Short mmCIF file of C-alpha atoms in Angstrom, two decimals:
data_model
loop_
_atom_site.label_atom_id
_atom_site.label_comp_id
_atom_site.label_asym_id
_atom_site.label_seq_id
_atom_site.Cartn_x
_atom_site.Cartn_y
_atom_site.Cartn_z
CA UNK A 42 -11.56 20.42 -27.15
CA UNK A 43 -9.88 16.85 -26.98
CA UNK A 44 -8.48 15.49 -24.22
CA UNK A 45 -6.09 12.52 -24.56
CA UNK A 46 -5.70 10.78 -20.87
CA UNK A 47 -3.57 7.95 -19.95
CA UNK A 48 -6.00 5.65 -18.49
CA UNK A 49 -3.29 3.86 -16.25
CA UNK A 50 -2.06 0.07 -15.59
CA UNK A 51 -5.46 -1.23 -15.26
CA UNK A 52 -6.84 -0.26 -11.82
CA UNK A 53 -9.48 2.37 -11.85
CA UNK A 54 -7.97 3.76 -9.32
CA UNK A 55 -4.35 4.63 -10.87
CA UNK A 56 -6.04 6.91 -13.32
CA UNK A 57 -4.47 10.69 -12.30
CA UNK A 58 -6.46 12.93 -10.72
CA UNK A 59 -6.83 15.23 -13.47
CA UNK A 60 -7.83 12.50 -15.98
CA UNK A 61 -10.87 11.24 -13.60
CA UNK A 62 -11.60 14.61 -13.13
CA UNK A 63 -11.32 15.02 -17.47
CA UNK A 64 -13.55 12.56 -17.51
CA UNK A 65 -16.32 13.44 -15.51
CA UNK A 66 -16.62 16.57 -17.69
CA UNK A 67 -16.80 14.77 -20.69
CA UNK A 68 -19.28 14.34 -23.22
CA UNK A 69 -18.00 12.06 -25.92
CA UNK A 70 -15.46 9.04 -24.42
CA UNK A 71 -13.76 7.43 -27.07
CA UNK A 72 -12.01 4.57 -25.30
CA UNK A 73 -9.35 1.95 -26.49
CA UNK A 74 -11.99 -1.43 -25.42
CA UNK A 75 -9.36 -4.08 -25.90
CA UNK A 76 -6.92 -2.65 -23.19
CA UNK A 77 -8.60 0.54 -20.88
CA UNK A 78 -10.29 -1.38 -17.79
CA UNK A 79 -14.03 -0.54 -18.69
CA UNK A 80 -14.51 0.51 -14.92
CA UNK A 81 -12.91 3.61 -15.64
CA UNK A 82 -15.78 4.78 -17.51
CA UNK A 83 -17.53 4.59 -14.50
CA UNK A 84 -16.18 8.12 -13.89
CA UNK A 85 -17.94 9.47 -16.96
CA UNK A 86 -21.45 10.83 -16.34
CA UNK A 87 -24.68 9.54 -17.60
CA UNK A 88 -25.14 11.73 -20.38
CA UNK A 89 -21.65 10.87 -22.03
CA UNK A 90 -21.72 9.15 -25.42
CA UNK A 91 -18.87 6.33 -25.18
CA UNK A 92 -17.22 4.57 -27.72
CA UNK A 93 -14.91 2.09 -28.51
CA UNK A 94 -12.13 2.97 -30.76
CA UNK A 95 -11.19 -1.45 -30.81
CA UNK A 96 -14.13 -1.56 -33.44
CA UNK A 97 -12.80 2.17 -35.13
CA UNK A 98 -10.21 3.30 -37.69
CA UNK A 99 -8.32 5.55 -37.53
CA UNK A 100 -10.34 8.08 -39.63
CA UNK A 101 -13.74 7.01 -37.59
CA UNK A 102 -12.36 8.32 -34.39
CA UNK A 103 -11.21 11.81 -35.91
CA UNK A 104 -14.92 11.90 -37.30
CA UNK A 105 -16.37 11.04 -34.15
CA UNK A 106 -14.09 14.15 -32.52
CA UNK A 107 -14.88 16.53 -35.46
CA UNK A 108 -18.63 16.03 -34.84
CA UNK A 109 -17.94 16.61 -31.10
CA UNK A 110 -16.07 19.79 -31.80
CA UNK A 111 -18.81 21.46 -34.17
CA UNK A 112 -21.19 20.81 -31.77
CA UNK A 113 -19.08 22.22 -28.80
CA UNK A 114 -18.80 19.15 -26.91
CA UNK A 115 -15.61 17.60 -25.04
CA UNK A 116 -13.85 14.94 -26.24
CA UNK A 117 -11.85 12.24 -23.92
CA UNK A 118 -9.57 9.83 -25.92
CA UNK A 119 -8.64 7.60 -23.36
CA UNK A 120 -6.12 5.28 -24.32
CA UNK A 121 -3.98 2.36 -22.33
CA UNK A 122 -1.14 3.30 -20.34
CA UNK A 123 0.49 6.69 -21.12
CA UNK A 124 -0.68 7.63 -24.39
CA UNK A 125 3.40 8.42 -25.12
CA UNK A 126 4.06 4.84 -24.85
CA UNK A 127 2.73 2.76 -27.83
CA UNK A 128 -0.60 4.79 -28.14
CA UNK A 129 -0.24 5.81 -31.89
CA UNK A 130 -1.54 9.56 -30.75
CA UNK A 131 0.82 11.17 -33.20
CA UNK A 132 -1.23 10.48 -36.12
CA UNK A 133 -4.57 11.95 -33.90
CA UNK A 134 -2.49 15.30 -33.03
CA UNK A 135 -1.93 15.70 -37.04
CA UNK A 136 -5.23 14.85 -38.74
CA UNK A 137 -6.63 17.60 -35.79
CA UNK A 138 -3.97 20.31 -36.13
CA UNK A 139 -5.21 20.00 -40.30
CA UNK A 140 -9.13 20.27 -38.78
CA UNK A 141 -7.73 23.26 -36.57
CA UNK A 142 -9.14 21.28 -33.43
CA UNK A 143 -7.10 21.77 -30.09
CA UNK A 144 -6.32 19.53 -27.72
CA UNK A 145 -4.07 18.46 -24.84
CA UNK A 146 -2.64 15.14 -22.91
CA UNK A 147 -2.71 13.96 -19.64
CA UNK A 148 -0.71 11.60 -19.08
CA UNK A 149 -1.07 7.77 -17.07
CA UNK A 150 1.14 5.46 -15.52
CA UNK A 151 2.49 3.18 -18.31
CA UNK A 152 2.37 -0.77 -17.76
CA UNK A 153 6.21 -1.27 -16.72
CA UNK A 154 5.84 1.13 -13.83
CA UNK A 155 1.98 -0.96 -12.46
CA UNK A 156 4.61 -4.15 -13.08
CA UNK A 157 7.52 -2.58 -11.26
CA UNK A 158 5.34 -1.58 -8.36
CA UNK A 159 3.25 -4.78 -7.95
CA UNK A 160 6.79 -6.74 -7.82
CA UNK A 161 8.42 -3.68 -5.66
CA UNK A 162 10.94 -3.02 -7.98
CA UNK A 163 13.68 -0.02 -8.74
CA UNK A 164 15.07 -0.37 -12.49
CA UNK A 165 17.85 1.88 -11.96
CA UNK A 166 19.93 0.35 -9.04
CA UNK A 167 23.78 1.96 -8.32
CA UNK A 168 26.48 -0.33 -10.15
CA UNK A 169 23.34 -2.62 -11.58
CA UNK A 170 21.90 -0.14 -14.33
CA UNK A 171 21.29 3.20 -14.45
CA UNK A 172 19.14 3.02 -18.03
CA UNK A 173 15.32 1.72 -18.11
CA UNK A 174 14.94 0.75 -22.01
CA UNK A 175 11.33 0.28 -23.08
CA UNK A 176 11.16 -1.20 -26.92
CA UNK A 177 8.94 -4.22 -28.62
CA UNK A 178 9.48 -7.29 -30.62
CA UNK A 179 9.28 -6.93 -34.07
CA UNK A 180 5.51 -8.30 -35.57
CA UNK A 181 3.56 -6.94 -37.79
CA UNK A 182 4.79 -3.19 -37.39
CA UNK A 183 8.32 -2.96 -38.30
CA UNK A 184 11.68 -2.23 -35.56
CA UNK A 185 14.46 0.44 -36.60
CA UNK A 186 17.12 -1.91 -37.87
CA UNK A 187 18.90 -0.03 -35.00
CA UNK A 188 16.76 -0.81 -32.45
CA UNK A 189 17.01 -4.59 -32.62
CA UNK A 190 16.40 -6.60 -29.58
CA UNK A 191 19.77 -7.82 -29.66
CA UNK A 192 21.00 -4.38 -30.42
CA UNK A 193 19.64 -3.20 -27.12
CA UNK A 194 20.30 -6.30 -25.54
CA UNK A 195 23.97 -5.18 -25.42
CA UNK A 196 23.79 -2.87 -23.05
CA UNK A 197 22.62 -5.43 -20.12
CA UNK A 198 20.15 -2.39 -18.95
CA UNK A 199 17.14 -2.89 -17.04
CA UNK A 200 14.84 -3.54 -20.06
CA UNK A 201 10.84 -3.47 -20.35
CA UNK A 202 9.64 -5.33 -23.56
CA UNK A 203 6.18 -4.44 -25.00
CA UNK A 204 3.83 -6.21 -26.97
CA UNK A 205 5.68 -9.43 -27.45
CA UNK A 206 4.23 -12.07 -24.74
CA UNK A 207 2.92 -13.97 -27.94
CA UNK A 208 6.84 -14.73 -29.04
CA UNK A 209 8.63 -14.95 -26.14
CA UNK A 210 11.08 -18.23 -27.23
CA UNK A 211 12.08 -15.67 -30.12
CA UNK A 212 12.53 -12.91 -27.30
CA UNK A 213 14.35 -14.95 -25.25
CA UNK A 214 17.20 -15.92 -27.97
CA UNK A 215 17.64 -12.67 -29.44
CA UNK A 216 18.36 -11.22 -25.55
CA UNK A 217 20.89 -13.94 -24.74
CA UNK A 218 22.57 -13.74 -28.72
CA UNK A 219 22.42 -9.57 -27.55
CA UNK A 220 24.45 -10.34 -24.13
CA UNK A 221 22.35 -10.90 -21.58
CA UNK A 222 23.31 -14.51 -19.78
CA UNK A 223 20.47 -17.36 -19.92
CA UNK A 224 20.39 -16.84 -16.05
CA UNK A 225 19.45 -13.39 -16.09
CA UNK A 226 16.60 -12.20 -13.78
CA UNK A 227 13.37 -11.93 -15.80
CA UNK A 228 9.29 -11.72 -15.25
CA UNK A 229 6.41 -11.85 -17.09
CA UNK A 230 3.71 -9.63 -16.27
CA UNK A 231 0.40 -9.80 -16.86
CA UNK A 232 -2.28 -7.28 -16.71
CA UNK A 233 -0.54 -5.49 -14.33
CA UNK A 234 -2.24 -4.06 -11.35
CA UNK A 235 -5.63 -5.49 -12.50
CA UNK A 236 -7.50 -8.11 -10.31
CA UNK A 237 -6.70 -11.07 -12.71
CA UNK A 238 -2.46 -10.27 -12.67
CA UNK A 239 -0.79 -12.49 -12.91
CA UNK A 240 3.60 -12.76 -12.53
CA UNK A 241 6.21 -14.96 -13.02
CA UNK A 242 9.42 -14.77 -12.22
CA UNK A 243 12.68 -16.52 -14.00
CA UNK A 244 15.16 -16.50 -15.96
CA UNK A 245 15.33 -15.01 -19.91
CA UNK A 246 15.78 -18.82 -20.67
CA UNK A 247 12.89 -19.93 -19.05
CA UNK A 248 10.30 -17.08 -20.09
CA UNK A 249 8.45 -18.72 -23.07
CA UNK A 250 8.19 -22.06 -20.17
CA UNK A 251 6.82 -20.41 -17.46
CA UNK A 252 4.57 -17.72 -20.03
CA UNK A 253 2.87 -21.33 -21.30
CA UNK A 254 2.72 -23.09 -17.92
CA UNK A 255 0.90 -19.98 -16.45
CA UNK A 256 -1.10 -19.53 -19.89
CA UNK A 257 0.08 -15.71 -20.61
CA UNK A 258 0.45 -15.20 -24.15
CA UNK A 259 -0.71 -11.47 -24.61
CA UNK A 260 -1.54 -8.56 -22.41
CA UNK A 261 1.95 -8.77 -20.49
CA UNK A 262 5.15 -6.72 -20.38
CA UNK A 263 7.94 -8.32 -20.21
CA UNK A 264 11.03 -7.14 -17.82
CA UNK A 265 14.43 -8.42 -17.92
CA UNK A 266 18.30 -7.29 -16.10
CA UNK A 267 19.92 -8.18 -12.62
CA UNK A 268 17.62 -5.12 -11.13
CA UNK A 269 14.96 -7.48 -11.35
CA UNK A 270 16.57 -9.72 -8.40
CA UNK A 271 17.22 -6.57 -6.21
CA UNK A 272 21.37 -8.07 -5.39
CA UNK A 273 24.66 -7.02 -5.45
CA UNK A 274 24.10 -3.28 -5.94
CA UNK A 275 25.63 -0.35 -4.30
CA UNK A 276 24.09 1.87 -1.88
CA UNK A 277 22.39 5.11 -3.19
CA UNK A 278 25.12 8.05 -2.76
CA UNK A 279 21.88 10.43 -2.29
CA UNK A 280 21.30 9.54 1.05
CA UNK A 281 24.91 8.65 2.08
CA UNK A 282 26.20 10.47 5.23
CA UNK A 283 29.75 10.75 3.73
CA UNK A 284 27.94 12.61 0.72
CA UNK A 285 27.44 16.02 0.55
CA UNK A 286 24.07 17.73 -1.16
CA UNK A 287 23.00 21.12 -1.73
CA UNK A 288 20.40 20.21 0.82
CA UNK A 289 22.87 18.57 3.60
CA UNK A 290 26.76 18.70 4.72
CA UNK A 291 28.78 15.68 5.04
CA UNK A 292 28.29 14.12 8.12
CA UNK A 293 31.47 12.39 10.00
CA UNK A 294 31.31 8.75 10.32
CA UNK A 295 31.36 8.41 14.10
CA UNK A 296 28.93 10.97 14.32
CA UNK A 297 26.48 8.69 12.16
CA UNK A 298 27.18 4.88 13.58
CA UNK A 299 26.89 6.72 16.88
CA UNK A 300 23.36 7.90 16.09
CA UNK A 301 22.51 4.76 14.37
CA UNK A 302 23.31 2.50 17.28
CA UNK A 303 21.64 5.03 19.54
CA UNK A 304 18.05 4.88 17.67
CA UNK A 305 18.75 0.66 17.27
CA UNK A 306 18.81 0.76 21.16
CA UNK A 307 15.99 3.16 21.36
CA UNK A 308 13.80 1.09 19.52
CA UNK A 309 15.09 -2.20 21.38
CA UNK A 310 14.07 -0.61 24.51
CA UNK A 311 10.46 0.45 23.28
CA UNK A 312 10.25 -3.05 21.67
CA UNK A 313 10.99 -4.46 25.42
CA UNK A 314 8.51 -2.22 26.56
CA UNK A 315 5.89 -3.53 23.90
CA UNK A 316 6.53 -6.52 25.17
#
């Protein structure tokens, strides 16, 4: 059996519970080196054979999990991030569904989410933007004509860009000739969530500036929209008093200032009392 786990953001410990728990069991590791946090095999036991699919092609690694297979072992492909998100495990899933080898995914928080929660950020903020668009910079492997920067950059959504921290005065134009304004709230991420992260925040204008002047120029995500400055939105109607759920009735507005001023006096007194 293979088992592809997300390994996470970076920090060991933002692997799931069910991929540390994969990968205690395992007996072959096949790891992406040049990304996964090496601490993480840490969880693997002593007997595991590990390797590092960096210095592997493609058809290495199925070789490496064929040999596993006949010989009745478990496989762990652990790969960056989610392995949905820029992991190329499509291509794994078909060369093993032609060996008749079975697997399953587990999946791992992807590096826009370890970003977003190191800078305490909500992409999808009421009258801000209700859309989270992850996408790339095109390099060396081609971009859907459709799915142009500039073709997303229309939408002004809360946008995570991928592998692109190495042309960042390219990203920068293409946003602004998509829509977004030069001022528009940006940061540069890097290595999210592990010990050496490092973030910047500014403006789409200024990202290739303060990417040099903090020396990032790979292993970043890069976010961009006016949810990145947390300002100007509207309150969540979820947890509005004057909005009615399946799980709550509408609650009348004196009824809820009332309350409100009642627990602010509550907890002046008990702050007097602290005192």
């Amino acid at each position: 059996m293979v088992y592809f786990v997300g390994a996470g953001t970076g920090a060991p410990d933002l692997i799931t519970v069910r991929g540390m728990r994969l990968l205690e069991q395992a007996d072959v590791v096949i790891y992406a080196g040049s990304l996964v946090n090496p601490e993480l095999l840490s969880y693997a036991g002593g007997d595991c054979t590990v390797y590092n699919s960096a210095e592997m092609t493609l058809e290495e690694v199925i070789a490496v999990m064929e040999q596993a297979e006949h010989a009745g072992k478990t496989t762990v492909r652990l790969h960056t991030g989610d392995p949905s998100v820029y992991g190329a495990v499509r291509e794994q899933m078909d060369l093993l569904d032609q060996l008749g080898i079975a697997y399953e995914s587990c999946p791992g928080v992807t590096a826009c989410f370890g970003a977003a929660a190191s800078l305490d950020l909500e992409y999808t903020l009421p009258g801000i933007s209700q859309s989270l668009i992850i996408t790339r910079m095109e390099g060396r492997t081609k971009v859907p004509e459709r799915e142009r920067i500039e073709a997303l950059a229309a939408h002004q959504a809360s946008m995570a860009v991928y592998l692109s921290a190495g042309m960042l005065q390219e990203l920068a134009e293409r946003l602004m000739a998509g829509g977004y304004p030069a001022d528009t709230p940006a940061a540069v991420v890097y290595k999210a969530t592990w010990p050496e992260e490092k973030v910047c925040l500014c403006t789409v204008a200024e990202l290739a500036q303060e990417a040099r002047a903090h020396g990032i120029s790979k292993t970043a995500v890069v976010l961009v929209g006016e949810a990145i400055a947390h300002r100007g939105y509207e309150r969540s109607r979820l947890y509005d008093p004057d909005f009615e759920t399946g799980f709550r009735k509408r609650k009348p507005q004196g009824e809820t200032e009332g309350r409100g001023q009642e627990a602010a006096q509550t907890a002046s007194s008990e702050n007097g009392r602290g005192a």
